[in-house]
GROMACS .gro file of C-alpha atoms in nm:
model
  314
    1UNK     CA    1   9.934   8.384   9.970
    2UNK     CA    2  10.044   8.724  10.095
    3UNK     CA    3   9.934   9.003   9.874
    4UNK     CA    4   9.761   8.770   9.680
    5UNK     CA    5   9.486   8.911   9.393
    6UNK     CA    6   9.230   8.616   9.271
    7UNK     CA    7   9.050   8.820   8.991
    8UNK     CA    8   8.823   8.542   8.935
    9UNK     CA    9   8.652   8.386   9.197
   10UNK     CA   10   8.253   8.267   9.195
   11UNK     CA   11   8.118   8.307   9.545
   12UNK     CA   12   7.863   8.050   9.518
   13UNK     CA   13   8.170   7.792   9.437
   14UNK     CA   14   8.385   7.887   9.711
   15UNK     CA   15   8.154   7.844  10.008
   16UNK     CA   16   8.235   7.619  10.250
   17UNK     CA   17   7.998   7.298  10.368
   18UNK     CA   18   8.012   7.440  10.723
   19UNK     CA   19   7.871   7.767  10.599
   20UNK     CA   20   7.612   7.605  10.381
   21UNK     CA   21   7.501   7.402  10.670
   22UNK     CA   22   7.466   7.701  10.860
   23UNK     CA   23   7.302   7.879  10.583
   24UNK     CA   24   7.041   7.613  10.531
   25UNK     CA   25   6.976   7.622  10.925
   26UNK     CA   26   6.887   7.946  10.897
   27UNK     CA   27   6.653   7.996  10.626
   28UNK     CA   28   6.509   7.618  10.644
   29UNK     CA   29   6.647   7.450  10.299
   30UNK     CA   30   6.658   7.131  10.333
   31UNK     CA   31   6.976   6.966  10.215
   32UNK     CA   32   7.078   6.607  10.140
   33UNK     CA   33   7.263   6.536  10.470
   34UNK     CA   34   7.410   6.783  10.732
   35UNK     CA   35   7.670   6.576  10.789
   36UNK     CA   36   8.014   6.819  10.689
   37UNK     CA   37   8.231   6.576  10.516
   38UNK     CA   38   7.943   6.436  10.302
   39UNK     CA   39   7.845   6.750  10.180
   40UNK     CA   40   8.154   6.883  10.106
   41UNK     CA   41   8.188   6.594   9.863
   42UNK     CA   42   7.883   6.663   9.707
   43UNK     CA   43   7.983   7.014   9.675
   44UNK     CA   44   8.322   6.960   9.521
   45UNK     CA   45   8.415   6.852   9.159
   46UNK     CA   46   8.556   6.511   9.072
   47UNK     CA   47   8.922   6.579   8.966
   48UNK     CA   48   8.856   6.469   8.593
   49UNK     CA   49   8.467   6.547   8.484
   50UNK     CA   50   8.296   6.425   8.151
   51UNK     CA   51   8.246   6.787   8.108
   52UNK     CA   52   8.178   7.121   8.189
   53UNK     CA   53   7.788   7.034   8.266
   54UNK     CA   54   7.931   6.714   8.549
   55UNK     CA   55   8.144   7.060   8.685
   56UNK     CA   56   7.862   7.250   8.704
   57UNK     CA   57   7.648   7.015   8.891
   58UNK     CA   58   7.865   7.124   9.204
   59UNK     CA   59   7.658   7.464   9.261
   60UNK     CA   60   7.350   7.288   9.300
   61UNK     CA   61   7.380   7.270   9.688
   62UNK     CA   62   7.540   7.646   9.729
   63UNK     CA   63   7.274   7.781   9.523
   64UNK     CA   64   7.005   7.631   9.718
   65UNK     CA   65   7.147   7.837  10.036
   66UNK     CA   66   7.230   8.195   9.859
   67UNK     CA   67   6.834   8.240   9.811
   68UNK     CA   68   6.789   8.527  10.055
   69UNK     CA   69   6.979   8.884  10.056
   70UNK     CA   70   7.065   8.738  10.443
   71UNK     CA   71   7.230   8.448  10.280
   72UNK     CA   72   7.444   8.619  10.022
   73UNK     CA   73   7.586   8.895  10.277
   74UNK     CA   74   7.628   8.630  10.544
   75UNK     CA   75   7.824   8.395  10.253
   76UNK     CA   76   8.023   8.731  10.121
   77UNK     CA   77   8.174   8.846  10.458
   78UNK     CA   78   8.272   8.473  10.536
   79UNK     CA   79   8.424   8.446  10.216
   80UNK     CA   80   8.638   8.782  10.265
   81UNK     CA   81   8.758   8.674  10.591
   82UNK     CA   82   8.906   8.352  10.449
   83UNK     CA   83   9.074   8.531  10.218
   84UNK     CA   84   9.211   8.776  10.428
   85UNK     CA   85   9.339   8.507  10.628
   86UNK     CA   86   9.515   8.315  10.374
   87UNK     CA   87   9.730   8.620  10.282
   88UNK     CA   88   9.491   8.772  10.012
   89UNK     CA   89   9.514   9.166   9.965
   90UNK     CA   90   9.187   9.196   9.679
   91UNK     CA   91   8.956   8.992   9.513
   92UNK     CA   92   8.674   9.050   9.296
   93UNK     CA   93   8.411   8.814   9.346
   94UNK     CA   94   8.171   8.718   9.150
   95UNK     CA   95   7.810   8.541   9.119
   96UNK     CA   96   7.456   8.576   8.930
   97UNK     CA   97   7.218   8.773   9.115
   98UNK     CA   98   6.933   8.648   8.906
   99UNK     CA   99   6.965   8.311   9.010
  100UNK     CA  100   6.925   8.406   9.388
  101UNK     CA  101   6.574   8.534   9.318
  102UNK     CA  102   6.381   8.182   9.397
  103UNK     CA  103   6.337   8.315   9.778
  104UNK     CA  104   6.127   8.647   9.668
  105UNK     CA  105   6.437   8.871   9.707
  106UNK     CA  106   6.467   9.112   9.347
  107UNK     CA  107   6.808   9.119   9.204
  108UNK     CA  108   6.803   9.484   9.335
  109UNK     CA  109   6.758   9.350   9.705
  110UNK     CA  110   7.037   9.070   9.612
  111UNK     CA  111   7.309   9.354   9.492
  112UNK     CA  112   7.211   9.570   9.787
  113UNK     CA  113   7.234   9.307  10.010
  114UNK     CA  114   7.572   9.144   9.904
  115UNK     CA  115   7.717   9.546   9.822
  116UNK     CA  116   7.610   9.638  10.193
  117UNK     CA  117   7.825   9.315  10.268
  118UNK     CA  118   8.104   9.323  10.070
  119UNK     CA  119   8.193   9.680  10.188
  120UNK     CA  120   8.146   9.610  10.571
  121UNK     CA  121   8.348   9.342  10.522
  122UNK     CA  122   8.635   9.528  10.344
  123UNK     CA  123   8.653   9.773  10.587
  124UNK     CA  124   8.660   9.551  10.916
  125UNK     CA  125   8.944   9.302  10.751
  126UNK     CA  126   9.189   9.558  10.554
  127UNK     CA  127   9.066   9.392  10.191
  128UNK     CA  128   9.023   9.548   9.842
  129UNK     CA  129   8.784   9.451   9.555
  130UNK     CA  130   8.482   9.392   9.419
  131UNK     CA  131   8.172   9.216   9.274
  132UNK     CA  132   8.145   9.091   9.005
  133UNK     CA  133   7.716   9.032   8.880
  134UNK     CA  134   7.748   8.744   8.625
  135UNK     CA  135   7.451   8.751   8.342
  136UNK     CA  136   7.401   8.375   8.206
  137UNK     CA  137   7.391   8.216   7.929
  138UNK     CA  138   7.106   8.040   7.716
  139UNK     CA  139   6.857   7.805   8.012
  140UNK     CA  140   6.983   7.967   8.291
  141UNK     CA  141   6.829   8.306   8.284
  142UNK     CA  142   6.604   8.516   8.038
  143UNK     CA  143   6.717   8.737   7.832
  144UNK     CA  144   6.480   8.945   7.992
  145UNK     CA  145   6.633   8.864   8.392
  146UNK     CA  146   7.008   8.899   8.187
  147UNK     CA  147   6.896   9.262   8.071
  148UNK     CA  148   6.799   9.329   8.492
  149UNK     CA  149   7.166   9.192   8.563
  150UNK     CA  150   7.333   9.466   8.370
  151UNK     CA  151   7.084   9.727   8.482
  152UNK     CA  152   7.153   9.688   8.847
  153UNK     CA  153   7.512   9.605   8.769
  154UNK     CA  154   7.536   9.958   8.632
  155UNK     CA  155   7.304  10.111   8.906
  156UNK     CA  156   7.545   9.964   9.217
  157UNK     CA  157   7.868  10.051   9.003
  158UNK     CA  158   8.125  10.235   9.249
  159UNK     CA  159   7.895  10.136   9.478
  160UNK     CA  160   8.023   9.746   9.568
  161UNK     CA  161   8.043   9.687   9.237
  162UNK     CA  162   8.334   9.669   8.955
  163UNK     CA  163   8.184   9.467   8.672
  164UNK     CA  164   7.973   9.237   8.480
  165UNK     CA  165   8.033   8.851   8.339
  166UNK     CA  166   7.870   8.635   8.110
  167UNK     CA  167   7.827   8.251   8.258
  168UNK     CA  168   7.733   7.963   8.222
  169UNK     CA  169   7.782   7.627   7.980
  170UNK     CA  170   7.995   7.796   7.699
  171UNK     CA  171   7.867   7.563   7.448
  172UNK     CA  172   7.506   7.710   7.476
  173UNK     CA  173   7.566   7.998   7.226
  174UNK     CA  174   7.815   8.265   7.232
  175UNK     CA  175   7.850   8.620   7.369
  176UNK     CA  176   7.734   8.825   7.116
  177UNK     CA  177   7.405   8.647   7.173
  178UNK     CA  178   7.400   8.868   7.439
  179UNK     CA  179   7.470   9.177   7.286
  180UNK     CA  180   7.222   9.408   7.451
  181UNK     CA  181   7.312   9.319   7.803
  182UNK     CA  182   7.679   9.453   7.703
  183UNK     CA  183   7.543   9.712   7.516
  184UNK     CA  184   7.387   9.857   7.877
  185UNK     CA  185   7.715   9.767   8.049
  186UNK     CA  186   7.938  10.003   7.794
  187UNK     CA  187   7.641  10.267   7.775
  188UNK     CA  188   7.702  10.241   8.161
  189UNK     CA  189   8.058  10.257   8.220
  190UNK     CA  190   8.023   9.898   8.355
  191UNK     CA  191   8.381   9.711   8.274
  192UNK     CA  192   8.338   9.364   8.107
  193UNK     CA  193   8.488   9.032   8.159
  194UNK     CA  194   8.299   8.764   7.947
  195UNK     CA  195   8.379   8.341   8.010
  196UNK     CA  196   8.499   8.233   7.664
  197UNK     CA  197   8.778   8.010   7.538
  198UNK     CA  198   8.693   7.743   7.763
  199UNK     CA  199   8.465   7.453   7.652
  200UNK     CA  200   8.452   7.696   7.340
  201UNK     CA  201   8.680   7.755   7.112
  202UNK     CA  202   8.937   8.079   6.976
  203UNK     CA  203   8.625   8.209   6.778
  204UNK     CA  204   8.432   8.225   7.161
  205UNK     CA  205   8.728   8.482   7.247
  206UNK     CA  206   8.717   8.687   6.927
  207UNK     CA  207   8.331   8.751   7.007
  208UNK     CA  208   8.357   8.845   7.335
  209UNK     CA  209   8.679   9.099   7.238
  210UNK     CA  210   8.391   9.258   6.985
  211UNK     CA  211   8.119   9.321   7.300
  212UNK     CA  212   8.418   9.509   7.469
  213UNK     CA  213   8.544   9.288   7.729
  214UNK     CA  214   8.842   9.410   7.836
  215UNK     CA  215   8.925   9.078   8.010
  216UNK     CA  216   8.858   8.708   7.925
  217UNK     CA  217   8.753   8.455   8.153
  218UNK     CA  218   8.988   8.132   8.142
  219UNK     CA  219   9.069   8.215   7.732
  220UNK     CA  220   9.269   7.937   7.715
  221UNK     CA  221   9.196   7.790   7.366
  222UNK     CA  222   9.324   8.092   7.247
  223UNK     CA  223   9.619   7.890   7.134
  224UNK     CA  224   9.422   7.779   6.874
  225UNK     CA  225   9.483   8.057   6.684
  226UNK     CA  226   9.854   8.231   6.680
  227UNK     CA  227   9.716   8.559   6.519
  228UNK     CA  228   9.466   8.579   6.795
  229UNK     CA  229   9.748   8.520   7.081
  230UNK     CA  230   9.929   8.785   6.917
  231UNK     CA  231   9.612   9.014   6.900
  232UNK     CA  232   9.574   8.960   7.289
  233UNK     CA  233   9.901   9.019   7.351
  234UNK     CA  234   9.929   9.358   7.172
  235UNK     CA  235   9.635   9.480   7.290
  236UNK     CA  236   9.700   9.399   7.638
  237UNK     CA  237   9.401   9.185   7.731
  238UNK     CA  238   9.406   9.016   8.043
  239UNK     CA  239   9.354   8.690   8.058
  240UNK     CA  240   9.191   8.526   8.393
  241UNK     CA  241   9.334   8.136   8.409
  242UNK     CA  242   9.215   7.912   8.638
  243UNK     CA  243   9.413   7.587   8.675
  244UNK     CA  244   9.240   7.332   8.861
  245UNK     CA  245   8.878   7.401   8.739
  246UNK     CA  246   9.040   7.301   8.396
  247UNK     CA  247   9.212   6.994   8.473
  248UNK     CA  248   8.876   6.930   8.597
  249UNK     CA  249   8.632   7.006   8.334
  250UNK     CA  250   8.883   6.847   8.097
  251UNK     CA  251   8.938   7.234   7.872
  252UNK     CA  252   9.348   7.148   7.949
  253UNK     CA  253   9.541   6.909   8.088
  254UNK     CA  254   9.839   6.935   8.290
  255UNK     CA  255  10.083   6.929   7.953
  256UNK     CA  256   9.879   7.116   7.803
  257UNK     CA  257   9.735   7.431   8.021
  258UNK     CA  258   9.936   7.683   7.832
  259UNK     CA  259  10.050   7.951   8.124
  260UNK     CA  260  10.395   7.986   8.017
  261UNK     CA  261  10.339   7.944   7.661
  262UNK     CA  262  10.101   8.272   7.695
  263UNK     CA  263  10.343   8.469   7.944
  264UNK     CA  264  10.672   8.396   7.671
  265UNK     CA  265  10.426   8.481   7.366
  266UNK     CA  266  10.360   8.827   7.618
  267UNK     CA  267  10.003   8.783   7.673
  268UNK     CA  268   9.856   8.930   8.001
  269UNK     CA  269   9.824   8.619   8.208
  270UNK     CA  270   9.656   8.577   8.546
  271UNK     CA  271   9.638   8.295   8.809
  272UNK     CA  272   9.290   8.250   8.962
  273UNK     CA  273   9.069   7.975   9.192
  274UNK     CA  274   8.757   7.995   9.011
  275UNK     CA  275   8.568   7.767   9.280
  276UNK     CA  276   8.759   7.747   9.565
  277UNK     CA  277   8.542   7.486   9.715
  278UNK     CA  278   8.385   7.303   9.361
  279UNK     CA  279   8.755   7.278   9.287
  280UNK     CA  280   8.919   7.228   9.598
  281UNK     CA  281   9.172   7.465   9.601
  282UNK     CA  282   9.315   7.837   9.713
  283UNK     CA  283   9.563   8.056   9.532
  284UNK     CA  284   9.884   7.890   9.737
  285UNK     CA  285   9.788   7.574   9.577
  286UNK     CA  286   9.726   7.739   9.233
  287UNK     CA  287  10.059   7.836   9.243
  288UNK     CA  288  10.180   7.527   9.431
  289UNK     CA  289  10.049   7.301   9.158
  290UNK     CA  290  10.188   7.484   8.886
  291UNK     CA  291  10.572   7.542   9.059
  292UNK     CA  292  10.526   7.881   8.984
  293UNK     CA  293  10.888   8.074   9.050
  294UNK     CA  294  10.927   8.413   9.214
  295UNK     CA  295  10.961   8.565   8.920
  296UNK     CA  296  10.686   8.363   8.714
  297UNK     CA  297  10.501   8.491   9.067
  298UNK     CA  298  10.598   8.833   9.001
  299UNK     CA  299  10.509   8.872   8.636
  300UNK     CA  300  10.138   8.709   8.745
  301UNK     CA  301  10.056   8.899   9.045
  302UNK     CA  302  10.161   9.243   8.803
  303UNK     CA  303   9.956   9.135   8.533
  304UNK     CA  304   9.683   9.077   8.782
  305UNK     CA  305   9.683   9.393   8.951
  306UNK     CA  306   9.723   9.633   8.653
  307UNK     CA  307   9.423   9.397   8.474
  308UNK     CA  308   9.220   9.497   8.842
  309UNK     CA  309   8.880   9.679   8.774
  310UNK     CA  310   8.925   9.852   9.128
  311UNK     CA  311   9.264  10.007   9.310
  312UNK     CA  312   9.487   9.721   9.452
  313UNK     CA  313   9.568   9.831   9.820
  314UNK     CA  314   9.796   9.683  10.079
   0.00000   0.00000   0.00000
């Protein structure tokens, strides 16, 4: 899409198989078969899950490859080019530095590695953006590992670096069980974006507006509650939808994913991949899928770039 902006996008479910072969290859993980087309099913979503845990089940194989600072820089300059080449003008990618770790690497090694990356990579294709370090939710990390997240998120900030996230199965508990990991992320200057109003309802959304995220993360069960879609609206929170990953873990389906209904009620939409690979898609189809109009297009991609934690350049 030229001059597209994908404000959320999880690197570690928009690798390709051919890079996670290679990957593998180099830093000896073995995988369950080599062969391309086989793993690429194994690493993408069925169109219609039982839930968000069956969606998630697609990272296994990319994780196992991102467990070396190598990996990760190797996977974030392939990942820019591929958007550069589809038409894309900035991204902000995002991923969970504390579940890279398993190779020996710190998180710090991990964000200097993939900020090192991310940079080069800007500068030899003509691409804006940034990265996005995801804390996670309940099982995945520690509170203590989630506390390191936001520390070196706010230690590489201007440096590669243009926010934090909070990941991870939604039903597990909600944001403001996290509350010190955004408490060093405002004490830091560190913009937030929190996953909520997904596989959790309106009440998801209203705690993650109270840690200070200043965008939402899918949000789309904020219909649920009209005083809330008018609170969103007013206050000009953006809110990053993701088609395709929610036909597939089942939060909408195609009647009732509620773009338009959000972009008439004057809420501060946005059209993203989430897992370009887990979900089979780019931002073309996004917008394919959807039979977004030039003007729909318009609204979306204006909305996107003024909800941007970095500059959008040409």
């Amino acid at each position: 899409m030229s001059g597209g902006i994908d404000l959320h996008l999880h690197l570690d479910g928009s690798i390709t198989a051919e890079d996670a072969v290679y990957l593998a290859g180099s830093s000896g993980v073995d995988l369950p078969t080599r062969d391309v087309s086989v793993l690429r099913g194994l690493m993408t979503a069925p169109q219609r899950c039982a839930d968000l845990k069956e969606y998630l089940k697609s990272f296994e194989i990319p994780l196992l490859v991102l467990q070396t600072p190598e990996n990760v820089a190797y996977a974030i300059r392939s990942l820019v080019k591929r958007l550069k080449v589809s038409g894309m003008r900035y991204a902000e990618i995002r991923f969970a530095p504390g579940l890279l770790t398993a190779g020996g690497a710190s998180q710090r090694e991990i964000a200097e590695a993939a900020c090192g990356a991310f940079g080069a990579a800007k500068g030899e294709f003509g691409f804006s953006g940034g990265l996005i370090f995801c804390a996670m939710r309940a099982g995945a990390l520690s509170d203590e590992e989630n506390r390191e997240t936001a520390l070196t998120a706010a230690e590489f900030l201007g440096k590669g670096v243009v926010g934090i996230d909070l990941a991870g199965d939604e039903a597990k508990d909600t944001p403001s069980d996290h509350a010190e990991v955004f408490a060093i992320a405002r004490e830091a200057g560190v913009p937030i974006t929190i996953h909520a109003g997904e596989a959790g309802g309106a009440d998801k959304i209203r705690d993650a507006l109270a840690l200070g995220a200043r965008r939402i993360g899918h949000g789309v069960r904020c219909v649920e509650d009209e005083a809330l879609v008018a609170e969103l609206a007013e206050s000009g929170i953006a809110l990053e939808t993701c088609y395709t990953s929610n036909l597939n873990t089942g939060a909408c389906t195609e009647r009732t994913f509620p773009l338009r209904y959000l972009m008439r009620a004057g809420v501060k939409v946005t059209l993203n991949t989430d897992n370009m690979t887990v979900s089979d898609t780019d931002l073309d189809t996004e917008y394919a899928r959807l039979g977004i109009t030039e003007e729909e297009r318009r609204i979306l991609l204006d909305n996107a770039e003024k909800a941007a934690f970095a500059a959008v350049t040409d």
